[in-house]
Tab-separated table of C-alpha atoms and ligand atoms in Angstrom:
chain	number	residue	atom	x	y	z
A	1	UNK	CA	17.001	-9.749	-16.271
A	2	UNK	CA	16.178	-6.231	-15.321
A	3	UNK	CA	17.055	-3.476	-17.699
A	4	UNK	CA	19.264	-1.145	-15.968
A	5	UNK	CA	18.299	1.810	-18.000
A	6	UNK	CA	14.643	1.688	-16.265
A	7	UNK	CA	14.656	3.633	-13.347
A	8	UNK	CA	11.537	3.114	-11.859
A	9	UNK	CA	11.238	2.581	-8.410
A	10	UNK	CA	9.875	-0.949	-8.840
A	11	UNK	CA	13.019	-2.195	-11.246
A	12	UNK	CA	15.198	-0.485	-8.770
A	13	UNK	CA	13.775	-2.375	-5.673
A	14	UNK	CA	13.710	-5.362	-8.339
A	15	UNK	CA	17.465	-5.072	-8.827
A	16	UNK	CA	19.686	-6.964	-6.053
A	17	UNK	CA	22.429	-4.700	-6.735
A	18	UNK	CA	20.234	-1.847	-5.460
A	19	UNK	CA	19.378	-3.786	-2.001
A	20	UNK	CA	22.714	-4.165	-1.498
A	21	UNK	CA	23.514	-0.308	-2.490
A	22	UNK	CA	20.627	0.585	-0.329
A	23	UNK	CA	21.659	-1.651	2.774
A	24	UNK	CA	25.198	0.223	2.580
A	25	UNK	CA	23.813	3.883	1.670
A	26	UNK	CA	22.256	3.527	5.563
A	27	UNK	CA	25.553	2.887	7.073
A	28	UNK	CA	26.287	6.448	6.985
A	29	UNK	CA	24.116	9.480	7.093
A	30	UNK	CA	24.005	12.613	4.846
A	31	UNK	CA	26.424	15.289	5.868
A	32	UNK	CA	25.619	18.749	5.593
A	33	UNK	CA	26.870	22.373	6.708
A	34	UNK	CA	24.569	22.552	9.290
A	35	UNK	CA	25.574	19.129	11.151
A	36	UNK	CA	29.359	20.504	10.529
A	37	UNK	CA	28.829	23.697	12.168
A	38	UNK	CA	27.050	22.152	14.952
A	39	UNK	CA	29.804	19.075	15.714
A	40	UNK	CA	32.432	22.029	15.260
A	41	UNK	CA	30.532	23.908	18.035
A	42	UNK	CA	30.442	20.617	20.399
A	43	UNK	CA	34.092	20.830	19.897
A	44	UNK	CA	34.723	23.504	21.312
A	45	UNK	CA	32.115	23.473	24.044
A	46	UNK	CA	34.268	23.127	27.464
A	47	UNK	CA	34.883	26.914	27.892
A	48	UNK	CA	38.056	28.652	29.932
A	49	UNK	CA	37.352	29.296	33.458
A	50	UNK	CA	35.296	32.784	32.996
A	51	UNK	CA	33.966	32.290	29.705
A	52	UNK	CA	30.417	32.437	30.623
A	53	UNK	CA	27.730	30.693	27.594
A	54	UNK	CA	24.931	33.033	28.586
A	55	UNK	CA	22.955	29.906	30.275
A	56	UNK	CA	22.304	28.370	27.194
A	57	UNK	CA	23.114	24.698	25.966
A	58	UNK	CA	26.176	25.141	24.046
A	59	UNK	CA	24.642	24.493	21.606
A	60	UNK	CA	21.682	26.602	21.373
A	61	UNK	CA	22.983	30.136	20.186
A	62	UNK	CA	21.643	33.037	22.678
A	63	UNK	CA	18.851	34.910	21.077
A	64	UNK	CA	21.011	37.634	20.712
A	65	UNK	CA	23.866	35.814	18.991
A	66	UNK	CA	25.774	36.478	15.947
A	67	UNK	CA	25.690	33.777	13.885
A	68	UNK	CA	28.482	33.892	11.410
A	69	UNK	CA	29.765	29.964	12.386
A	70	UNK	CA	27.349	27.661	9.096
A	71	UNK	CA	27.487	30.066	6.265
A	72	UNK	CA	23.796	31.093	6.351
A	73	UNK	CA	22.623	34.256	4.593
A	74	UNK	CA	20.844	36.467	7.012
A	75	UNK	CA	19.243	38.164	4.681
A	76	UNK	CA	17.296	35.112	4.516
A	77	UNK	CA	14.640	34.159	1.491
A	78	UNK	CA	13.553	36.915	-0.906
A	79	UNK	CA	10.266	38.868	-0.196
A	80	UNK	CA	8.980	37.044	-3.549
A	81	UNK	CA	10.177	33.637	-2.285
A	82	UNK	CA	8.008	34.551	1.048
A	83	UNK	CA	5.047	35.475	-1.098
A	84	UNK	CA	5.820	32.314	-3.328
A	85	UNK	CA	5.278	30.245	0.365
A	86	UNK	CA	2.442	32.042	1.431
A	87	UNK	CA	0.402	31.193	-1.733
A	88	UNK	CA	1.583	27.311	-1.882
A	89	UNK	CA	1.341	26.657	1.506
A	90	UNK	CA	-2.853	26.026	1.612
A	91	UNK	CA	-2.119	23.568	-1.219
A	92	UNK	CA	0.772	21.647	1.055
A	93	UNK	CA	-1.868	18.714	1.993
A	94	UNK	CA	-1.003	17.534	-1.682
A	95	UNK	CA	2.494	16.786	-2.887
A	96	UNK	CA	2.875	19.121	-5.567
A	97	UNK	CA	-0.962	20.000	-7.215
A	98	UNK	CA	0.933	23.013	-9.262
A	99	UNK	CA	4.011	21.344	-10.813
A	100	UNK	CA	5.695	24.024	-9.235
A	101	UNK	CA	9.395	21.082	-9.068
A	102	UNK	CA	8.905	20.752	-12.845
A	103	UNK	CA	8.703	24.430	-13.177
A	104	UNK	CA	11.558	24.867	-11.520
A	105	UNK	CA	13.734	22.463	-13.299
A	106	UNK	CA	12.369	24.022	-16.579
A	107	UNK	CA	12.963	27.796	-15.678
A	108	UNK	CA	16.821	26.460	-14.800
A	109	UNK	CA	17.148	24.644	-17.898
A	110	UNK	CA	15.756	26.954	-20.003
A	111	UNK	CA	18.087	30.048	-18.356
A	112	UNK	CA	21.265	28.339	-18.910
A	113	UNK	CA	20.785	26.694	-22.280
A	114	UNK	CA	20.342	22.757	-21.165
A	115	UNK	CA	17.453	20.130	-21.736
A	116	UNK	CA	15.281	20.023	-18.816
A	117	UNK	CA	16.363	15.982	-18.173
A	118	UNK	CA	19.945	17.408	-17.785
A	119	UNK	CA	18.586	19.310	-14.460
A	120	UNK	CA	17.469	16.991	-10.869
A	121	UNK	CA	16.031	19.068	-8.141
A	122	UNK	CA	16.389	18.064	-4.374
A	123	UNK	CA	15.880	19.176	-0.645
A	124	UNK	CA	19.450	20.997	-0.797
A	125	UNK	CA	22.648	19.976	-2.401
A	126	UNK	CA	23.895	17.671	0.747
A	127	UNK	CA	21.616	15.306	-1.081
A	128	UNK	CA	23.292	14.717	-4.565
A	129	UNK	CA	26.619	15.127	-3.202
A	130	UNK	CA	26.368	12.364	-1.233
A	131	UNK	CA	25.007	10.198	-3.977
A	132	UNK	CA	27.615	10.961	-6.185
A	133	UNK	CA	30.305	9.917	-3.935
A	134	UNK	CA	27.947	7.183	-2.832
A	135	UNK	CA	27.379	6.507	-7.131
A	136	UNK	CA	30.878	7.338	-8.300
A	137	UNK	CA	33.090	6.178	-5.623
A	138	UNK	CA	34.321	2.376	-3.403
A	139	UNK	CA	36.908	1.102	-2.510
A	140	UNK	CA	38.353	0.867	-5.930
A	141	UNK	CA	37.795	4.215	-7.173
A	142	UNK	CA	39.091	6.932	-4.902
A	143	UNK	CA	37.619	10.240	-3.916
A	144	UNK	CA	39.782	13.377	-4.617
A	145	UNK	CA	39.281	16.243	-2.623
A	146	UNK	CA	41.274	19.758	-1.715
A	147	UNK	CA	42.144	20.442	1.366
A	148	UNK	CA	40.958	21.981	3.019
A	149	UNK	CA	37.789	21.850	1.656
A	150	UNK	CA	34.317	21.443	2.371
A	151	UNK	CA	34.009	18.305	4.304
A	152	UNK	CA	30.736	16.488	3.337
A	153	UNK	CA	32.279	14.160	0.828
A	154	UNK	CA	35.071	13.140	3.072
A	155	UNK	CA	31.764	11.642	4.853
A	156	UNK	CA	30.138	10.028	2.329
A	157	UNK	CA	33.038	7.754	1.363
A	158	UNK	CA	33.023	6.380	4.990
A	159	UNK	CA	30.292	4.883	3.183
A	160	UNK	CA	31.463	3.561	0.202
A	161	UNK	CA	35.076	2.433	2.285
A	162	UNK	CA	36.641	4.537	-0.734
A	163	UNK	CA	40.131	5.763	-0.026
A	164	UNK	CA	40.165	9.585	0.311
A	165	UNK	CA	43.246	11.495	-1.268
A	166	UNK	CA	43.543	14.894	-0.118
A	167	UNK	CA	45.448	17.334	-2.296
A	168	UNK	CA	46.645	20.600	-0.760
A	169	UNK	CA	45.641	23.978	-2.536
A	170	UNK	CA	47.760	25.877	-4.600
A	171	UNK	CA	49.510	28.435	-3.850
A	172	UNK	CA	47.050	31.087	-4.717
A	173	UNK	CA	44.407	29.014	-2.579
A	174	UNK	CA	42.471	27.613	-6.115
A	175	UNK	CA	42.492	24.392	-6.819
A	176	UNK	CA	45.503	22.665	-7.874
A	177	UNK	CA	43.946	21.098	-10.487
A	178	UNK	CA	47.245	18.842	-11.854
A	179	UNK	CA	47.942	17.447	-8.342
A	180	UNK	CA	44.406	16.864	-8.019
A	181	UNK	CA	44.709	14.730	-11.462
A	182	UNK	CA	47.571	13.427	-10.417
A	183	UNK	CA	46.281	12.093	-7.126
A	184	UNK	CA	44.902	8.327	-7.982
A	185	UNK	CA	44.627	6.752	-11.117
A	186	UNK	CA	41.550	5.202	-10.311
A	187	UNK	CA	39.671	8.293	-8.998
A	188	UNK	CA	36.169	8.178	-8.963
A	189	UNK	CA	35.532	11.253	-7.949
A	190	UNK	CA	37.571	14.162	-8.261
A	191	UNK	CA	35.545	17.016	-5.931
A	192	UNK	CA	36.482	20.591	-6.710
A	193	UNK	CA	34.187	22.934	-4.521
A	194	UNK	CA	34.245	26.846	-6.526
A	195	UNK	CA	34.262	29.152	-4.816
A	196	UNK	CA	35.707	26.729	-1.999
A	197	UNK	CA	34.279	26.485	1.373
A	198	UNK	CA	35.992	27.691	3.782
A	199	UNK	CA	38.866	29.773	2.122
A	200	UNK	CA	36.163	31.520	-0.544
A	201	UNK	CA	38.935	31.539	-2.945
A	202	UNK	CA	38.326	30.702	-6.487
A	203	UNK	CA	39.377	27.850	-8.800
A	204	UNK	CA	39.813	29.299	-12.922
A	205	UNK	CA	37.640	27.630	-15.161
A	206	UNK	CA	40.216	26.660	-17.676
A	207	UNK	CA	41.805	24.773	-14.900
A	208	UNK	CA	39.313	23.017	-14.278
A	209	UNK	CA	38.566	22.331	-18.137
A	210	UNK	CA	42.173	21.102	-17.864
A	211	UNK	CA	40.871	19.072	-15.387
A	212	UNK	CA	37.809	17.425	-17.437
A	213	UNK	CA	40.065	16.199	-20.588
A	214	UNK	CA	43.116	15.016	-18.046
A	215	UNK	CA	41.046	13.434	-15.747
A	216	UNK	CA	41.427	9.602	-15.125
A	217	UNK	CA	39.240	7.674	-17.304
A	218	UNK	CA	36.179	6.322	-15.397
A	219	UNK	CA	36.174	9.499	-13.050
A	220	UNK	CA	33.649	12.394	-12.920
A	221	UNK	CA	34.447	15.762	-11.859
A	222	UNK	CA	31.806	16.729	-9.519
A	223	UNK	CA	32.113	20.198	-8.952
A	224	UNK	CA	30.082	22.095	-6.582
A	225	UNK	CA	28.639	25.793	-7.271
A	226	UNK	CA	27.198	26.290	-3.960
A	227	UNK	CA	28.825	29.934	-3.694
A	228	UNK	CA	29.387	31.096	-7.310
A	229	UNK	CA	26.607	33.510	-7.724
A	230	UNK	CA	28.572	35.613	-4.475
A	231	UNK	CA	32.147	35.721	-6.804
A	232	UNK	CA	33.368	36.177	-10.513
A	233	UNK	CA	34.063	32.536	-10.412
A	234	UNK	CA	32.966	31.801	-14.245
A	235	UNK	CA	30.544	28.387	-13.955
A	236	UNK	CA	30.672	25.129	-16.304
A	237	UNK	CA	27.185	24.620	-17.115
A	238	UNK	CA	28.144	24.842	-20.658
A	239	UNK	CA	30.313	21.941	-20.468
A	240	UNK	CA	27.277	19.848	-19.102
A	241	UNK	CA	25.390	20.754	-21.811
A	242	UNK	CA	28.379	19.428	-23.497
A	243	UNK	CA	28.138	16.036	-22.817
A	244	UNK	CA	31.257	15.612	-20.145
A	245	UNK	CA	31.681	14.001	-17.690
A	246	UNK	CA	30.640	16.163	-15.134
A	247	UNK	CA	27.810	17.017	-12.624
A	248	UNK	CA	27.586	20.154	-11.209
A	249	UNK	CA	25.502	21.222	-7.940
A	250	UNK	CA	23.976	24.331	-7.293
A	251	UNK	CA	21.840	25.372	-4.013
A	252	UNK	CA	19.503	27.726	-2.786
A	253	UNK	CA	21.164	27.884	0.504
A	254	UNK	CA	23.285	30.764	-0.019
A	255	UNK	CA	22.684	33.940	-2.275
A	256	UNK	CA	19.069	33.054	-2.196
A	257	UNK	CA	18.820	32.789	1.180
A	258	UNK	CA	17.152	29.567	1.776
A	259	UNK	CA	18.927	27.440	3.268
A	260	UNK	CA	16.191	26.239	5.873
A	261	UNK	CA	13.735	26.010	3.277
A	262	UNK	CA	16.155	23.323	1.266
A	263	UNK	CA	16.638	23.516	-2.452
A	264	UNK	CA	19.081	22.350	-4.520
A	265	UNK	CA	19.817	21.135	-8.002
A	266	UNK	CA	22.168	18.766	-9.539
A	267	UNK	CA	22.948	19.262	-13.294
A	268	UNK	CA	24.494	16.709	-15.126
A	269	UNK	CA	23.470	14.437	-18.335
A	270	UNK	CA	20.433	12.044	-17.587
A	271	UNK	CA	23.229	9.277	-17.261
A	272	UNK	CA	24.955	10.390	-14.367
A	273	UNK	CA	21.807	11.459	-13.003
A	274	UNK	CA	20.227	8.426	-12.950
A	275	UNK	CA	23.065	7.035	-11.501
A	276	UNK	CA	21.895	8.967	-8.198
A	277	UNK	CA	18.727	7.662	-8.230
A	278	UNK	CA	18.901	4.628	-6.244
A	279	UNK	CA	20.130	6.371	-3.065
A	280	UNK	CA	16.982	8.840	-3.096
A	281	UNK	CA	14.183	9.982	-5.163
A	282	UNK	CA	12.346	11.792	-2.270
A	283	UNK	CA	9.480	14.394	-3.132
A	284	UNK	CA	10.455	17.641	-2.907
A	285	UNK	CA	8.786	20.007	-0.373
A	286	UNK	CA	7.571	22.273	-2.218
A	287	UNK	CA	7.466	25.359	-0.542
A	288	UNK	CA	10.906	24.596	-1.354
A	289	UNK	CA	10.568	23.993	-5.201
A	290	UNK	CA	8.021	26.942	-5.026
A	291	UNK	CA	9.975	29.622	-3.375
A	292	UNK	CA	13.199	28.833	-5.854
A	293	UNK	CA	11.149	29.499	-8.431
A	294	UNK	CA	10.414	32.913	-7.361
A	295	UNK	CA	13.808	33.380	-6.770
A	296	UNK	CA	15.014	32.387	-10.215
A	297	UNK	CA	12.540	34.895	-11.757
A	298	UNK	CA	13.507	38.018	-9.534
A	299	UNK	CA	16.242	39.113	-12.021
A	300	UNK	CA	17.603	41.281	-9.405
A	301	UNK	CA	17.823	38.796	-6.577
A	302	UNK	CA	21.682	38.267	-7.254
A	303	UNK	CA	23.264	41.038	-8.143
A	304	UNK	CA	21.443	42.822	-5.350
A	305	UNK	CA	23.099	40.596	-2.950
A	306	UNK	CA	26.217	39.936	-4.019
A	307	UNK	CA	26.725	43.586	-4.155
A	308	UNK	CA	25.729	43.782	-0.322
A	309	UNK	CA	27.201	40.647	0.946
A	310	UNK	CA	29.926	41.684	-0.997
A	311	UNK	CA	30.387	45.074	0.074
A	312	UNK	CA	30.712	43.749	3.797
A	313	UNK	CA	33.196	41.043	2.820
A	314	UNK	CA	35.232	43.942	1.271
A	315	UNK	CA	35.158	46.074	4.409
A	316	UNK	CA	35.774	43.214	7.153
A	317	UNK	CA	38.499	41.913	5.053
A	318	UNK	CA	40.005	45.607	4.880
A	319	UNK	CA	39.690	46.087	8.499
A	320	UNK	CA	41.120	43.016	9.897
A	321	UNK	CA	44.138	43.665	6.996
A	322	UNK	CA	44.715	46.943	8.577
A	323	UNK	CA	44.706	45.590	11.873
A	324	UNK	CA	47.264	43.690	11.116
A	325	UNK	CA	45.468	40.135	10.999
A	326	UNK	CA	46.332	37.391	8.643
A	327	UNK	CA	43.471	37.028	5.663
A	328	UNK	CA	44.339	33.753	3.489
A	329	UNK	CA	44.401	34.270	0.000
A	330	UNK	CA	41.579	36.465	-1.512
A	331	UNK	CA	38.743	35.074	-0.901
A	332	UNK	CA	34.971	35.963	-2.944
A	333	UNK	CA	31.819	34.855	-1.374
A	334	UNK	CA	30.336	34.707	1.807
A	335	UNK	CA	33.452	33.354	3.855
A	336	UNK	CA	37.042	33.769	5.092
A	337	UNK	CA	39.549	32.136	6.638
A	338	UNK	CA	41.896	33.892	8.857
A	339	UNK	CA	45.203	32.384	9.816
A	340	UNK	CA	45.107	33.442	14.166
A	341	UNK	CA	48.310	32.109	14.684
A	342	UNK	CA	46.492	30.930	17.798
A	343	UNK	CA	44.870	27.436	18.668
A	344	UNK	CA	41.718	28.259	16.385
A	345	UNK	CA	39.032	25.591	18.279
A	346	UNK	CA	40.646	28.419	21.519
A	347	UNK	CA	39.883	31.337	19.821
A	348	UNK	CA	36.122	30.175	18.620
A	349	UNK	CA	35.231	29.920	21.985
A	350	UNK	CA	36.118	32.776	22.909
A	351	UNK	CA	34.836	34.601	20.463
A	352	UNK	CA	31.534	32.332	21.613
A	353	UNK	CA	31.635	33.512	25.150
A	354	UNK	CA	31.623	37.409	23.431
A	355	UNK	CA	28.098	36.638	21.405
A	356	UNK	CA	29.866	35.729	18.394
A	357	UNK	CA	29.624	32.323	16.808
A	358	UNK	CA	32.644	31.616	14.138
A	359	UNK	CA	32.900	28.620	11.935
A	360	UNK	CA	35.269	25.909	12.143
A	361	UNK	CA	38.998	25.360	11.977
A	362	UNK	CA	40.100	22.228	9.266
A	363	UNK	CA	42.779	19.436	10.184
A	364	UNK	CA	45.462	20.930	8.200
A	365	UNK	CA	44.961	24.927	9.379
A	366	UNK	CA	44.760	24.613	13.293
A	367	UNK	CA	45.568	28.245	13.982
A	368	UNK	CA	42.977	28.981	10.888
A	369	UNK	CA	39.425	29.919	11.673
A	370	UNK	CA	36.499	30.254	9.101
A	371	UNK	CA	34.117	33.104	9.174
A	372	UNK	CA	30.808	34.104	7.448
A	373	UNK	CA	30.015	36.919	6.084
A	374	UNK	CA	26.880	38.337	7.834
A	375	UNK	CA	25.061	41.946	8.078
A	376	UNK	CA	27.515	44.705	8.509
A	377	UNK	CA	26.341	45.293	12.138
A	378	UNK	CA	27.063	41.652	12.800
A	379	UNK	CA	30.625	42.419	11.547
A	380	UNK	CA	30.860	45.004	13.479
A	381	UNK	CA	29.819	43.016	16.706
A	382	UNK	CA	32.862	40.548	14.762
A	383	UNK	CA	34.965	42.792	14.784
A	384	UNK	CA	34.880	44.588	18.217
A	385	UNK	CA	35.048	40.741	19.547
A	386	UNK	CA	37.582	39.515	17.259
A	387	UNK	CA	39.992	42.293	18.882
A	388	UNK	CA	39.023	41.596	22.372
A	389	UNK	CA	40.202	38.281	21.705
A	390	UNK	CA	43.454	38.802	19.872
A	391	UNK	CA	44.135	41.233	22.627
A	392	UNK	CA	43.405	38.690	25.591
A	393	UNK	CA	45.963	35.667	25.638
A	394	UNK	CA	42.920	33.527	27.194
A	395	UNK	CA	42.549	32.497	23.798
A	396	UNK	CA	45.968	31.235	24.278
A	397	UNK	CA	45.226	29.385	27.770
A	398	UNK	CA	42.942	26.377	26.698
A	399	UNK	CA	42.866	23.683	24.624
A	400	UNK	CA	39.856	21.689	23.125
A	401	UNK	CA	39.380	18.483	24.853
A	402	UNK	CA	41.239	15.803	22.672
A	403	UNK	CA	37.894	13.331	22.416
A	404	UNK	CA	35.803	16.277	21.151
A	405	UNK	CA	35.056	16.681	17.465
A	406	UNK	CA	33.859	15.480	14.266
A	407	UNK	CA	34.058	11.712	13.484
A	408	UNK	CA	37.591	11.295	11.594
A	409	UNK	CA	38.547	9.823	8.502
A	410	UNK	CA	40.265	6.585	9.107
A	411	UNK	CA	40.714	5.723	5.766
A	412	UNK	CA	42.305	8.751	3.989
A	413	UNK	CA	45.752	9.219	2.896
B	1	LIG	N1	28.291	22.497	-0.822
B	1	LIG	C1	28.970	23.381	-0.101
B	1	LIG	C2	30.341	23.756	-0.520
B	1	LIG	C3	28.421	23.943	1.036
B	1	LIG	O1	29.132	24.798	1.757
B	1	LIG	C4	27.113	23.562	1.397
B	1	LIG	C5	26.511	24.153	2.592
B	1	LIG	O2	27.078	24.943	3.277
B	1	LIG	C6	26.452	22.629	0.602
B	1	LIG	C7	27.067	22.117	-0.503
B	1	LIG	C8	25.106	22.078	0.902
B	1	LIG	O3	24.132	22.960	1.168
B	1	LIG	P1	22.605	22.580	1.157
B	1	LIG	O4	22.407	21.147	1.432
B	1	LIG	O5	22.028	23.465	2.197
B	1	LIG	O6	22.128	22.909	-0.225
């Protein structure tokens, strides 16, 4: 008999139990932002009569686009992170000659008090959330999501055939962290996204401490950090270095600006970790692992940012409230919802046909349309468009084609 604590490739590969979780890990591929923003877009691709798409496949944005539709940073990687890339990328013909993925996971352990084996760096954060919902979920342990709420773990337990309870938000647009409790006995996964993508509101960390000691007995609370370092949401690293049971996942695809470079992190103890392993232990590239680093040790990186990207969210969110447009709830990163009161999928394409690409609209929020926070004179191109089309009714005049759209969720409740 294998020993399940060894997690070397060869035990795993020697473990049937693996196969098997390997044969069904295929059945359904990673989901990330970027493959969200682009099925959103081919939903919404059959434009009004007039609404000229500059020539362009739908989807392939005109050079002169704004693109405010997968919140990206524009700002892009850091001039150290740059420099970082530069200097590794002679050395790429090796995997990693400078250790530069150890480093990494060392420089994050080390800045927020944990052991280094409590930190597991990947290409992005897509990666370990879908192995956590791949790890931690099936058909007898439910996943527990918001809603709305960032979508990729919705598509990782079409994977593990794991019923999917959605719990509305509260009323304030956090998390509503008793229903979310409440929501299956046999959770396996209770998801809380904070800062949550799309509304950018904010969940209170002693809610979701509530959550970790209330939480149904077998479940983890994976909750995912992808847009704290843009809010005053207050983070729960502590409580991994704590022992719960908990993994928390952090990118580099926001503040730091990387998200086509890929780098992400999950943080949990070596336990839970491990349980990840089997669905990927991929090398890291490590211009990635490299240009995090960098980013890590620019001490001024984040504030810098979150005071710019910040400052713009402040003054689009004060325009469109004077203008008389609906803002929902009070959002704190790099994204906003705004409630149209229009068919949304309508009003992204026209907004499309003006040069400006807007995010998605969720199953629950038709008339609500997601927007990223980009340079202030792409909100001003946002804005200029934005009341062009509330103006025009053409946003009012078409509807998206019914077949169009993401793959749906057959099995959620
Ligand atoms: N989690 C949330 C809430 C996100 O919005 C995203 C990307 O937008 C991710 C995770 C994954 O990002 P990445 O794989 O680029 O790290």
């Amino acid at each position: 008999m294998s020993d399940p604590a060894d997690q070397t490739p060869s035990s795993l590969l020697a473990r049937r139990g693996f196969l098997g979780f390997a044969a069904l890990a295929a059945a359904a591929p990673i989901v990330g932002e970027a493959t969200l923003a682009r099925a959103a877009t081919a939903a919404t691709t059959s434009p009004p009569s007039g609404m000229a798409l500059h020539g362009q496949s739908p989807n392939t944005p005109p050079p002169d686009a704004v693109l405010i539709n997968a919140n990206e940073n524009p700002l892009g990687p850091s001039p150290a992170a740059c420099e970082a890339i530069a200097r590794i990328a002679p050395l790429g013909g090796r995997y990693d000659l400078l250790g530069e993925t150890d480093k990494l996971a060392a420089t994050f352990a080390a800045q927020h008090g944990l052991p280094q084996d409590h930190v597991a760096v990947y290409a992005g954060s897509s990666e370990p959330l879908h192995y956590s919902v791949l790890a931690f979920t099936s058909p007898e342990r439910a996943l527990v999501t918001a809603d709305p709420s960032y979508e990729a773990p919705m598509y990782a337990a079409m994977t593990t055939k794991a019923p999917v309870r959605k719990v509305a938000l509260a009323a304030d647009y956090g998390h509503d962290v008793k229903a979310l409790v409440a929501a299956d006995p046999k959770a396996g996964v209770i998801y809380i996204c904070n800062p949550n993508n799309p509304t950018g509101t904010i969940t209170r960390r002693e809610d979701i401490l509530w959550a970790l000691e209330h939480k149904p007995a077998g479940s983890i609370l994976l909750v995912d950090e992808a847009y704290i370092h843009l809010s005053d949401a207050e983070d729960v690293l502590d409580q991994v270095a704590a022992g719960k049971d908990l993994i928390v996942l952090r990118t580099f695809s926001k503040i730091y600006g990387m998200a086509g470079i890929r780098c992400g992190f999950a943080v949990a103890r070596p336990d839970l970790l491990a349980r990840l392993q089997p669905f990927g232990q991929n090398a890291m590239p490590v211009t990635g692992s490299t240009a995090a680093l960098a980013s890590l040790n620019d001490a001024d990186l984040v504030p810098t940012r979150k005071k710019l990207i910040g400052d713009t969210r402040r003054d689009t969110l004060a325009w469109l409230k004077a203008s008389g447009y609906r803002v929902i709830g009070d959002p704190q990163t790099n994204c906003f919802m705004i409630d149209t009161g229009l068919d949304g999928k309508a009003v992204i394409a026209a907004m499309r046909a003006k040069g400006v690409w807007i995010g998605r609209t969720w199953p629950i929020w038709p008339n609500a349309v997601r927007v990223s926070v980009g340079t202030p004179q792409e909100m001003a191109k946002f804005r200029t468009a934005f009341k062009a089309t509330m103006d025009s009714k053409a946003a009012l005049a078409w509807n998206a084609p019914p077949s169009a759209g993401a793959p749906r969720f057959p099995h959620q409740s």
